[in-house]
Short mmCIF file of C-alpha atoms and ligand atoms in Angstrom, two decimals:
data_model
loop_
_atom_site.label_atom_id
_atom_site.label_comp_id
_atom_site.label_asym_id
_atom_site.label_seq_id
_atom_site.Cartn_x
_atom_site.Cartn_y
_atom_site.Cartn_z
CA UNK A 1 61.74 31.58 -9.24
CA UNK A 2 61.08 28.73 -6.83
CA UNK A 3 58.45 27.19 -9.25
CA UNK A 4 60.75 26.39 -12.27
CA UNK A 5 63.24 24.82 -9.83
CA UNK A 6 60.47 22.49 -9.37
CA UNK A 7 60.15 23.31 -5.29
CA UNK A 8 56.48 22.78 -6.13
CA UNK A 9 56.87 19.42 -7.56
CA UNK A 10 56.56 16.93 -4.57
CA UNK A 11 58.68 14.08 -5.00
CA UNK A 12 57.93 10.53 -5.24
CA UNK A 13 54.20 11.54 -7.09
CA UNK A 14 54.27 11.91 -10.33
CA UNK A 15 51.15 13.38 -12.42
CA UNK A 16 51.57 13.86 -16.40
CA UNK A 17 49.56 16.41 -18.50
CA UNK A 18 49.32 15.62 -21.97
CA UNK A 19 47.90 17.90 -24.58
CA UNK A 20 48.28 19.23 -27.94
CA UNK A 21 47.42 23.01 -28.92
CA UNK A 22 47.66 21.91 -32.36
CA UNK A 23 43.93 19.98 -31.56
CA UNK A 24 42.14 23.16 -30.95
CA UNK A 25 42.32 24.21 -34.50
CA UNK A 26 39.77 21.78 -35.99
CA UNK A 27 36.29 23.11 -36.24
CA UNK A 28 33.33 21.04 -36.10
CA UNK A 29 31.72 23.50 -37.84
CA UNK A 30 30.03 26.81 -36.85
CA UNK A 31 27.29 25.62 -34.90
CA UNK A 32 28.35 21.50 -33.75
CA UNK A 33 28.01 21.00 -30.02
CA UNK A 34 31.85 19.86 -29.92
CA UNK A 35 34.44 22.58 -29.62
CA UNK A 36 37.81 21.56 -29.82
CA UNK A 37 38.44 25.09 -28.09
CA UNK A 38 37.11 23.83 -24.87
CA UNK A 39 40.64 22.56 -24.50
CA UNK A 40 42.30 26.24 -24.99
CA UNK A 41 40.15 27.35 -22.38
CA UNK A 42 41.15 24.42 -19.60
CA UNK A 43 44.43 24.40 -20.45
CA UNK A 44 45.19 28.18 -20.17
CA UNK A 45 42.65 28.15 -16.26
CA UNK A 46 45.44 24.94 -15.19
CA UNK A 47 48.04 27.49 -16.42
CA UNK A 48 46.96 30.59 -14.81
CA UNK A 49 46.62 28.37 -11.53
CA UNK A 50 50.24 27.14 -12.17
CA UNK A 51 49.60 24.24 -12.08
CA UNK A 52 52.01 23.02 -14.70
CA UNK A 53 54.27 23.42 -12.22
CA UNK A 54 53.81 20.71 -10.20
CA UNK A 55 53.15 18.18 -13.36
CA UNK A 56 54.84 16.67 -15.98
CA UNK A 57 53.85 18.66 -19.09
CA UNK A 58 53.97 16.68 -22.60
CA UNK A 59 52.92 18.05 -26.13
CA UNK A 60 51.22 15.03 -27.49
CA UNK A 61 52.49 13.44 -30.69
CA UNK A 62 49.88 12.09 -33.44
CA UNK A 63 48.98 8.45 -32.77
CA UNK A 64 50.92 6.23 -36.28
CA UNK A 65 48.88 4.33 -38.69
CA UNK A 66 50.06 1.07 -37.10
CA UNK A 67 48.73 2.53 -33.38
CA UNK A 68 45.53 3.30 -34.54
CA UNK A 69 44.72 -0.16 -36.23
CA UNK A 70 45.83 -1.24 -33.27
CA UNK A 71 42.21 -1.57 -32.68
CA UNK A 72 40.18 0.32 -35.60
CA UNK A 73 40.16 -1.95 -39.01
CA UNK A 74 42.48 -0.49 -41.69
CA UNK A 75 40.05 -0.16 -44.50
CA UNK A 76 38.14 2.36 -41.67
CA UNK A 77 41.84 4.41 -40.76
CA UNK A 78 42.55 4.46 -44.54
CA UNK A 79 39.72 6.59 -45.33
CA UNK A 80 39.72 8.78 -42.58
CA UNK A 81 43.04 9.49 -43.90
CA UNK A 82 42.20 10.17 -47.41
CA UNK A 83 38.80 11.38 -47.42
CA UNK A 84 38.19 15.02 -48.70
CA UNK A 85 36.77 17.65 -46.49
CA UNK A 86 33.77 18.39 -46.78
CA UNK A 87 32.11 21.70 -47.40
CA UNK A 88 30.94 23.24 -43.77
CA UNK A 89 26.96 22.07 -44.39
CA UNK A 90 24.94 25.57 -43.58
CA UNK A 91 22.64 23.64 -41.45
CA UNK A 92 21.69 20.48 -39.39
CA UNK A 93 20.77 17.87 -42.59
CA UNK A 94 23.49 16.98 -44.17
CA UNK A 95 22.76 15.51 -48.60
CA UNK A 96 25.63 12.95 -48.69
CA UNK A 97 26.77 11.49 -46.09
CA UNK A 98 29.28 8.49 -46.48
CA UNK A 99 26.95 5.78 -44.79
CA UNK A 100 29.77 2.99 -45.31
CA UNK A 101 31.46 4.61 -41.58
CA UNK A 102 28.90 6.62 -40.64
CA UNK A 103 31.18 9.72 -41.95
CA UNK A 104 29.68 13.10 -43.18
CA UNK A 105 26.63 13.30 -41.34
CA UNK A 106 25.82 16.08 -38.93
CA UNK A 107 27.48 14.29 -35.84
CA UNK A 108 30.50 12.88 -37.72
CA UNK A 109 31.04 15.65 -39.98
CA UNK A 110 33.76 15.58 -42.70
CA UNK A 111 35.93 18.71 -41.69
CA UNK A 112 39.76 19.90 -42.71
CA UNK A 113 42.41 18.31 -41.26
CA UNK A 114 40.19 15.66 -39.73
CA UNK A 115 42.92 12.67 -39.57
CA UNK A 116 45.09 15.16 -37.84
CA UNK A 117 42.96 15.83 -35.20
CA UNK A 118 41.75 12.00 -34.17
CA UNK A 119 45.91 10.97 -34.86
CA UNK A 120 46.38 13.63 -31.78
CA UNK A 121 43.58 12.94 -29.50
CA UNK A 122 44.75 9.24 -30.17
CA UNK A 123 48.40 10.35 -29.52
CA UNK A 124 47.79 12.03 -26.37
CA UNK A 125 45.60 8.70 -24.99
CA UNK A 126 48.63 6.37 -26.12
CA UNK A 127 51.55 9.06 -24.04
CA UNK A 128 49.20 9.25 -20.57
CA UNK A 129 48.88 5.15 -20.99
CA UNK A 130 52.84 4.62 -21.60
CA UNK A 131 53.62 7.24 -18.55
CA UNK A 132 51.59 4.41 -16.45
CA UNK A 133 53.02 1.33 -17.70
CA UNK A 134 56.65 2.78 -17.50
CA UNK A 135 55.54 3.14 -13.70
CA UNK A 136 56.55 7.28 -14.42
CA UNK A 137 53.17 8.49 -13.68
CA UNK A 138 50.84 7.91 -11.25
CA UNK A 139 48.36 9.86 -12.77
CA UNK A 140 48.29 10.79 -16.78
CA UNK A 141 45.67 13.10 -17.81
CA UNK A 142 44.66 13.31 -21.66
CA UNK A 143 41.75 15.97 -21.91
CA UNK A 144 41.73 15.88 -25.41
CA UNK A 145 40.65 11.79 -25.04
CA UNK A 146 37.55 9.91 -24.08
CA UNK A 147 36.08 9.89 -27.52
CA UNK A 148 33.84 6.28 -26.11
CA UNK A 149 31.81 5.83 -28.99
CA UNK A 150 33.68 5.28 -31.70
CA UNK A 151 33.50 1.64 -33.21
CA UNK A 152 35.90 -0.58 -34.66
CA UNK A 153 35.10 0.52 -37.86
CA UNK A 154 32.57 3.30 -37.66
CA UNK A 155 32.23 6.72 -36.46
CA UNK A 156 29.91 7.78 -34.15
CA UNK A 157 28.50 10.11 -31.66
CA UNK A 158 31.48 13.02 -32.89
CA UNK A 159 33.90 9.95 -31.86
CA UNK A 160 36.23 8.59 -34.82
CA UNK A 161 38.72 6.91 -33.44
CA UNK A 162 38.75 5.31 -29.99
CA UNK A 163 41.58 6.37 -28.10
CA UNK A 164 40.61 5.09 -24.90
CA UNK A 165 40.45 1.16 -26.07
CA UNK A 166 44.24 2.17 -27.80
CA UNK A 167 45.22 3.01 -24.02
CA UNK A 168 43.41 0.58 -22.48
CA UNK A 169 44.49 -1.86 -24.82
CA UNK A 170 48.28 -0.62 -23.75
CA UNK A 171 47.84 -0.51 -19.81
CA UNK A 172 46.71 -5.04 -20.43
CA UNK A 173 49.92 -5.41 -21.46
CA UNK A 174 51.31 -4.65 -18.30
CA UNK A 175 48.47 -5.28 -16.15
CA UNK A 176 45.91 -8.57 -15.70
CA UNK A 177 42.72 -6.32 -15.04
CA UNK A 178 41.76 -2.95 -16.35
CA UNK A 179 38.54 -1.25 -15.36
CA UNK A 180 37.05 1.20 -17.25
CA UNK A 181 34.83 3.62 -15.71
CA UNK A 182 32.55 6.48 -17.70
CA UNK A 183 31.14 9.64 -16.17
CA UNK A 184 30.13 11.26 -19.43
CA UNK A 185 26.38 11.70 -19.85
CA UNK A 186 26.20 9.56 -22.53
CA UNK A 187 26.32 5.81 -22.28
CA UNK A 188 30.26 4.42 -23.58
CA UNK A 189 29.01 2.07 -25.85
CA UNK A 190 32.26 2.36 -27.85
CA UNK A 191 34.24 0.99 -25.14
CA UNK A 192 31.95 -1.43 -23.83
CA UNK A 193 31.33 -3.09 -26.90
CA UNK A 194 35.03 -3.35 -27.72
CA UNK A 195 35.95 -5.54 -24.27
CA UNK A 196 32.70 -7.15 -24.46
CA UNK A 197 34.08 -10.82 -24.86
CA UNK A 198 36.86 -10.10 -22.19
CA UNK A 199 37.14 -10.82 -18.39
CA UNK A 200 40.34 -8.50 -18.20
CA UNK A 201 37.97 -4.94 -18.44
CA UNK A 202 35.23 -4.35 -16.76
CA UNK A 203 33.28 -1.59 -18.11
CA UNK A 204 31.06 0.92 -16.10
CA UNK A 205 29.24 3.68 -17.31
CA UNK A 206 27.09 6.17 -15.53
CA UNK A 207 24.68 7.78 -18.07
CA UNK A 208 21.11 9.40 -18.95
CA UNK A 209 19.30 6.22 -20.43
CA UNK A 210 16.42 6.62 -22.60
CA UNK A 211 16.53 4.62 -25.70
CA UNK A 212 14.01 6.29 -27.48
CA UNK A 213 15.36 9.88 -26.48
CA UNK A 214 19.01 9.96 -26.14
CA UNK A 215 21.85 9.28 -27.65
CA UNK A 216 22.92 6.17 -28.30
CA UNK A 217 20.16 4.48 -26.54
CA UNK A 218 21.97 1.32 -25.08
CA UNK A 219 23.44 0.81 -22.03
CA UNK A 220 19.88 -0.64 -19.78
CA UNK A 221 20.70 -1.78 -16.28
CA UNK A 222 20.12 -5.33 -17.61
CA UNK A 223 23.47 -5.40 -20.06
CA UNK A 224 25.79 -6.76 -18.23
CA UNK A 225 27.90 -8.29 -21.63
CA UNK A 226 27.28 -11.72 -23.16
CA UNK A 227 24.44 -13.80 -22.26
CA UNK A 228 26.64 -17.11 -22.66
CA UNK A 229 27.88 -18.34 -19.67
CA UNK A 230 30.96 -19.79 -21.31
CA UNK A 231 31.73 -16.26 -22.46
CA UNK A 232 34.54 -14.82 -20.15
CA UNK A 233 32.89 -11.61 -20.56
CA UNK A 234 29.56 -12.08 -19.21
CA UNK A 235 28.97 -9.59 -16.25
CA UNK A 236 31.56 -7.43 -16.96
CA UNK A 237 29.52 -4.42 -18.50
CA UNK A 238 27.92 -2.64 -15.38
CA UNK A 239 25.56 -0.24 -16.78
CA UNK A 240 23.65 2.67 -14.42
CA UNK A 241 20.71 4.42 -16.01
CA UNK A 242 19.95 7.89 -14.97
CA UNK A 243 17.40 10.04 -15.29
CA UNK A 244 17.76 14.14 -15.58
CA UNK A 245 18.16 16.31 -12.55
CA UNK A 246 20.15 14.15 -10.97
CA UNK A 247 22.34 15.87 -7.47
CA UNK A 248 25.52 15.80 -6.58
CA UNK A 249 24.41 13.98 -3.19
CA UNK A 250 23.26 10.98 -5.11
CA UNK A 251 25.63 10.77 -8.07
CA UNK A 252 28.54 11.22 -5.25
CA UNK A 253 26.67 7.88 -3.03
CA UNK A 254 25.69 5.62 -6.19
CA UNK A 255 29.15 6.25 -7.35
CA UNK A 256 31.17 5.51 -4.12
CA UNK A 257 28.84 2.68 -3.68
CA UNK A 258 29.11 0.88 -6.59
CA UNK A 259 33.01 1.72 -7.67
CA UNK A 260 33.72 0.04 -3.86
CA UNK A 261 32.16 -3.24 -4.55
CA UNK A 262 33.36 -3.24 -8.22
CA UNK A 263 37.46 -2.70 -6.73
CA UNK A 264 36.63 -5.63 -4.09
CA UNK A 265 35.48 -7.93 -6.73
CA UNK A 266 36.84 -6.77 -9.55
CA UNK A 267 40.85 -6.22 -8.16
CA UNK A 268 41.88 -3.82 -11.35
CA UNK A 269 45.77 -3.50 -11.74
CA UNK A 270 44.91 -0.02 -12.93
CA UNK A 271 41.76 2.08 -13.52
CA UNK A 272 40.63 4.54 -16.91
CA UNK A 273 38.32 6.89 -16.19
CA UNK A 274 36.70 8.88 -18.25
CA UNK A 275 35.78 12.66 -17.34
CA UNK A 276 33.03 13.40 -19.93
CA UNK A 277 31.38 17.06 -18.53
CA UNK A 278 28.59 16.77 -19.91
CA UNK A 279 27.06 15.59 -16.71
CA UNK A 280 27.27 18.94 -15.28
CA UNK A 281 24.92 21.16 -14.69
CA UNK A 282 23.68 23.66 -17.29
CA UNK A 283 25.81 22.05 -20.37
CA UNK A 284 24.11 22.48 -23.94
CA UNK A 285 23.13 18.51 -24.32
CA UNK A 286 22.83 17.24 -21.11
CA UNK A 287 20.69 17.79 -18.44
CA UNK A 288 21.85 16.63 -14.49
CA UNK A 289 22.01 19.07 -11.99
CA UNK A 290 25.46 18.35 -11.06
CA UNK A 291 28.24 20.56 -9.77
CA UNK A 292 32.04 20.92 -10.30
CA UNK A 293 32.16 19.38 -6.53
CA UNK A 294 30.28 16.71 -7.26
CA UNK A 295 31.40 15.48 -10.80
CA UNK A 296 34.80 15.95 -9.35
CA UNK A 297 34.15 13.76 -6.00
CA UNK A 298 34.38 10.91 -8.36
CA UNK A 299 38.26 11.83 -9.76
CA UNK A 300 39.09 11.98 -5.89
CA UNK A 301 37.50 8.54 -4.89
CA UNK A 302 39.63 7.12 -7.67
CA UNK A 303 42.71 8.54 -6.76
CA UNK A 304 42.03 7.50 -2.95
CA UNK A 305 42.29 3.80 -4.76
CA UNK A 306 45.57 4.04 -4.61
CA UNK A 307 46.20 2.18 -8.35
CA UNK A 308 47.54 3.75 -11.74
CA UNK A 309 44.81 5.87 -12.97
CA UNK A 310 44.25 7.59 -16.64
CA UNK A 311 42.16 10.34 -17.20
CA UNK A 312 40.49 11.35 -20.26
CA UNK A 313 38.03 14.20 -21.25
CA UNK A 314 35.28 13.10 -23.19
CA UNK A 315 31.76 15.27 -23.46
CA UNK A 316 30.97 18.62 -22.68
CA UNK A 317 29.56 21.43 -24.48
CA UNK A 318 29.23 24.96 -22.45
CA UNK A 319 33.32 25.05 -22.89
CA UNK A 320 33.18 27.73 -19.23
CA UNK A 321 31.96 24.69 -17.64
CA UNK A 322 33.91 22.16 -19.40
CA UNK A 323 37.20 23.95 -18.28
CA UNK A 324 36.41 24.67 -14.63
CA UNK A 325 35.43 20.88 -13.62
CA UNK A 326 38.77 19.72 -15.89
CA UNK A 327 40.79 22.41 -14.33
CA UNK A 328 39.40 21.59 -10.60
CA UNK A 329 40.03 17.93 -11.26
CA UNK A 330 43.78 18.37 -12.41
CA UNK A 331 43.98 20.12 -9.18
CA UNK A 332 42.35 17.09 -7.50
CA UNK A 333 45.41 15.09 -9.41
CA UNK A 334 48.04 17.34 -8.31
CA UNK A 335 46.58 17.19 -4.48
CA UNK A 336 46.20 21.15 -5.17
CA UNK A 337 42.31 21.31 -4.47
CA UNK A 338 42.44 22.89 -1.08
CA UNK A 339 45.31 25.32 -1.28
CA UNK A 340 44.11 26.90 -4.58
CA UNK A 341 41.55 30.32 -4.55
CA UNK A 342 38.14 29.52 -5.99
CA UNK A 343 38.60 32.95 -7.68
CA UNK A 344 39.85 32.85 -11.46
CA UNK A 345 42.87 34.41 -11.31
CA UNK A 346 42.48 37.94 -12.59
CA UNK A 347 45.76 37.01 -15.35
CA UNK A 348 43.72 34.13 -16.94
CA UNK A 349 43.50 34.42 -20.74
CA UNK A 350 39.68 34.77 -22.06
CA UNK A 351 39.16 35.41 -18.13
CA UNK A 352 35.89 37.24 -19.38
CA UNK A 353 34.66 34.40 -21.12
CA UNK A 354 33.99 32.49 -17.52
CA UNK A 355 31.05 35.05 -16.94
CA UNK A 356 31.08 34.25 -13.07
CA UNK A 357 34.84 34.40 -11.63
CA UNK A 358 34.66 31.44 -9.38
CA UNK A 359 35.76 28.08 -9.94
CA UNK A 360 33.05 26.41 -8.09
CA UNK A 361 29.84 27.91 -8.49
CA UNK A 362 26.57 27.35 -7.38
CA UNK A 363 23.40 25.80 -9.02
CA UNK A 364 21.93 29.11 -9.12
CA UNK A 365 24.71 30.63 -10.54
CA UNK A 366 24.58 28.10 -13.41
CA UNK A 367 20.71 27.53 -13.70
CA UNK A 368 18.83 29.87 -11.81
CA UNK A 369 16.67 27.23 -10.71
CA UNK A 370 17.50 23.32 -10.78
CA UNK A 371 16.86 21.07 -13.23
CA UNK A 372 13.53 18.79 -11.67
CA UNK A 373 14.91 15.76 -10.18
CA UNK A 374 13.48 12.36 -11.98
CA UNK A 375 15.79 10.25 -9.99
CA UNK A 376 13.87 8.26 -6.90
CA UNK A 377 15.69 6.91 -4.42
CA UNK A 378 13.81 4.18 -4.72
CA UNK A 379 15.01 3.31 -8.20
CA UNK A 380 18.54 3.92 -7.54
CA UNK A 381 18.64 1.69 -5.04
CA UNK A 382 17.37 -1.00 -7.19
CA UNK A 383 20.11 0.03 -9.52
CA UNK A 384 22.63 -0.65 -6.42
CA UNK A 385 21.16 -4.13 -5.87
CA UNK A 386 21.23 -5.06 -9.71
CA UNK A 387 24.83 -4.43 -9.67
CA UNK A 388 25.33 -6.11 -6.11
CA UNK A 389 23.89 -9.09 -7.79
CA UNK A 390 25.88 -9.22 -11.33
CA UNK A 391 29.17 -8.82 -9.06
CA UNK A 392 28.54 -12.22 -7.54
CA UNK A 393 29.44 -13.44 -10.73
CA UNK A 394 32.96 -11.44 -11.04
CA UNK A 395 36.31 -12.56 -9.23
CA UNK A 396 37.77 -15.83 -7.35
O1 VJV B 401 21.16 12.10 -31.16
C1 VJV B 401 21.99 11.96 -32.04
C2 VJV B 401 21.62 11.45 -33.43
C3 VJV B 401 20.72 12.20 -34.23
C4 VJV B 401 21.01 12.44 -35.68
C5 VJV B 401 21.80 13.75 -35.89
N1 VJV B 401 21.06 14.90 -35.32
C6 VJV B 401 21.79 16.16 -35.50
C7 VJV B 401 20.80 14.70 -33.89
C8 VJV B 401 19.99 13.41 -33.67
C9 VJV B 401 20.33 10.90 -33.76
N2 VJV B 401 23.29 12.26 -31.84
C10 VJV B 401 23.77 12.80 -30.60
C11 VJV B 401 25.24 12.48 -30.44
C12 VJV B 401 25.78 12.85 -29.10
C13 VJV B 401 27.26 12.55 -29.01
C14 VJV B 401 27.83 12.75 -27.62
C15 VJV B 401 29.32 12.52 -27.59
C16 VJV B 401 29.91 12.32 -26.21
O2 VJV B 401 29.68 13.44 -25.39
O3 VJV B 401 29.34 11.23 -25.52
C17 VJV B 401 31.42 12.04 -26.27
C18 VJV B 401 32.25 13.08 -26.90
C19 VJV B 401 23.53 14.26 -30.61
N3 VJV B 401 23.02 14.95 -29.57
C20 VJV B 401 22.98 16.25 -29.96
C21 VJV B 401 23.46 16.32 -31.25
N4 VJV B 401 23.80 15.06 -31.62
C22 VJV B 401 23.62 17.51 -32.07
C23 VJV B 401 24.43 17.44 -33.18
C24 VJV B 401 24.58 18.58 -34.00
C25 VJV B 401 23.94 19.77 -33.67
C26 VJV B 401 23.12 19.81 -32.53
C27 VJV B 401 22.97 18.67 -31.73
C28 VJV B 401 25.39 18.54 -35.14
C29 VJV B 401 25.54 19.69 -35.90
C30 VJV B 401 24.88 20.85 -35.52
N5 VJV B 401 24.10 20.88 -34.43
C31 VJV B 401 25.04 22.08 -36.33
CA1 CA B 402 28.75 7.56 -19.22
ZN1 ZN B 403 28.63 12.80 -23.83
#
């Protein structure tokens, strides 16, 4: 069989895949936007593809106490290890939440074998970073990461613990400058906020921005980090505001636009990015009109850049969506994208649960009609400039 004696597996390029099974078992509960499942589904299209043939496959182990307060405060990892379950709450309001971290609400919900399941996303994060640094990936992809708004000590946004900052904070010990970028719909406030007194990571997050109406309200084209001047971290939050409806044509341009002049001034020794798919088109919480082709134009662009790259999940919550843009972008790792069949192959498991059997389907497949367009042109070119500007502040 000319695929297990690895005739697939060019030489001289190495991509890792690095996921645990044992994730998809923890329930949210019932009727919680997040489904650990999503990551049954991708995994088992990549498979189908065979794909795993031309990667390195890893089961993730569970991130150690000592790697997780790495970054989180111990009095925060200590309970997440001990607290009990909670009962599954029957609906939305939840009586007693644990205010002290932000624990048993409805976002951060209390549920069986939670420490397990943030130990592996965490442990899966920490394997893609080490691959890098021991120069024996070029690519590492962690789906089951990009959980950007967990806090040092707090849960948030269904984020507990932070495995991107535990990468990141693995890829500065081999490299001078990280940058960070997030295509999740949601602003990474986690991450920003943890290298906000840094000049080694730059942070830059694409997201839907209204404070009043989304979640979590921050990231205005304005933050940029620390006012001070004689902060070394000042400037190094980039921050693009988006409205809903936004196209592939214009995500693709601002995004290729503003990732150029960040490399040029910026000179990262190795870039995170994180995949959240909740940008797509037709997912439960968000609300951009983008495609697979377009979400995944900006995983190509950063493996053009030539540099160590991590990839991590993140968002997404219509798990048939979720599964073909992180499949289709793990082909885009692999340098598969062109030679695979936009058809599902008829062998995939849950092939039925796709609904239409391409890979790459259209808006109207996925919507019917578009989502109205609230982006101007005119205001995303202002967004360009802003950024223009706060890079004349970055770099020698
Ligand atoms: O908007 C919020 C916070 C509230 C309080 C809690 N209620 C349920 C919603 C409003 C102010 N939270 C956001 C969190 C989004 C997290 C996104 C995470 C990521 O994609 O960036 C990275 C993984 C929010 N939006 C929607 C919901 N929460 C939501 C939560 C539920 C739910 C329906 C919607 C929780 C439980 C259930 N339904 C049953
Ligand atoms: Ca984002
Ligand atoms: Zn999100």
């Amino acid at each position: 069989f000319a695929h297990e004696h690895g005739i697939n597996k060019p030489k001289g390029y190495n991509v890792s895949f690095h996921y645990n099974p044992e994730m998809e078992k923890h329930h949210f509960g019932m009727t919680h936007p997040m489904k650990p499942w999503r990551l049954t589904l991708t995994k088992s299209l990549v498979s189908a593809y065979g794909m795993n043939f031309a990667m390195d496959n890893y089961t993730a182990r569970a991130a150690t106490y000592e790697e997780l307060t790495a970054y989180h405060a111990s009095d925060y990892v200590d309970h997440l290890a001990t607290v009990a379950p909670q009962p599954q709450p029957l609906d939305m309001e939840n009586l007693n939440p644990d205010l002290k971290f932000n624990l048993g609400g409805s976002d951060c919900p209390l549920f069986e074998g939670l420490y397990n399941y943030c130990s592996l996303s965490g442990g899966a994060s920490l394997d893609a970073a080490r691959k890098l640094c021991a120069n024996q990936s070029d690519i590492a992809i962690a789906w089951g990461g990009g959980l950007h708004h967990a806090k040092k000590a707090e849960a948030s946004g269904f984020c507990y613990i932070n495995d991107i900052v535990l990468a990141i904070l693995q890829l500065l010990r081999v490299h001078a400058r990280v940058l960070y970028i997030d295509i999740d719909v949601h602003h990474g406030d986690g991450v920003e906020e943890a290298f906000f007194s840094t000049d080694r990571v730059m942070t830059v997050s694409f997201h839907k921005y209204d404070p009043l109406n989304f979640f979590p309200g921050t990231g205005a084209l304005e933050d940029n980090g620390p006012k001070s001047e004689h902060n070394p971290g000042a400037h190094h939050a980039i921050n693009v505001p988006l409205n809903d409806g936004i196209t592939d044509e214009q995500y693709t341009s601002l995004f290729e636009n503003i990732i150029t002049k960040v490399i040029e001034k910026f000179r990262p020794g190795a870039i995170a990015l994180q995949c959240g798919a909740d940008s797509l088109a037709g997912d439960r919480l968000g609300k951009f009109n983008l495609l697979v082709q377009g979400h995944s134009s900006c995983v190509e662009f950063c493996k053009k850049l030539n540099l160590p790259l991590i990839i991590f999940g993140g968002g997404g919550y219509t798990p048939k969506n979720v599964a073909r843009a992180w499949t289709y972008e793990t082909a885009i790792a692999i340098g598969h994208q062109h030679h695979i069949p936009t058809q599902i192959p008829i062998h995939t498991p849950w092939r039925d649960r796709f609904k239409i059997d391409t890979l790459l389907p259209t808006i109207q497949q996925i919507l019917g009609e578009p989502r109205q367009n609230r982006n101007t042109q005119k205001k995303l070119t202002e967004i360009v400039q802003h950024v223009t500007e706060q890079l004349r502040f970055v770099g020698a």
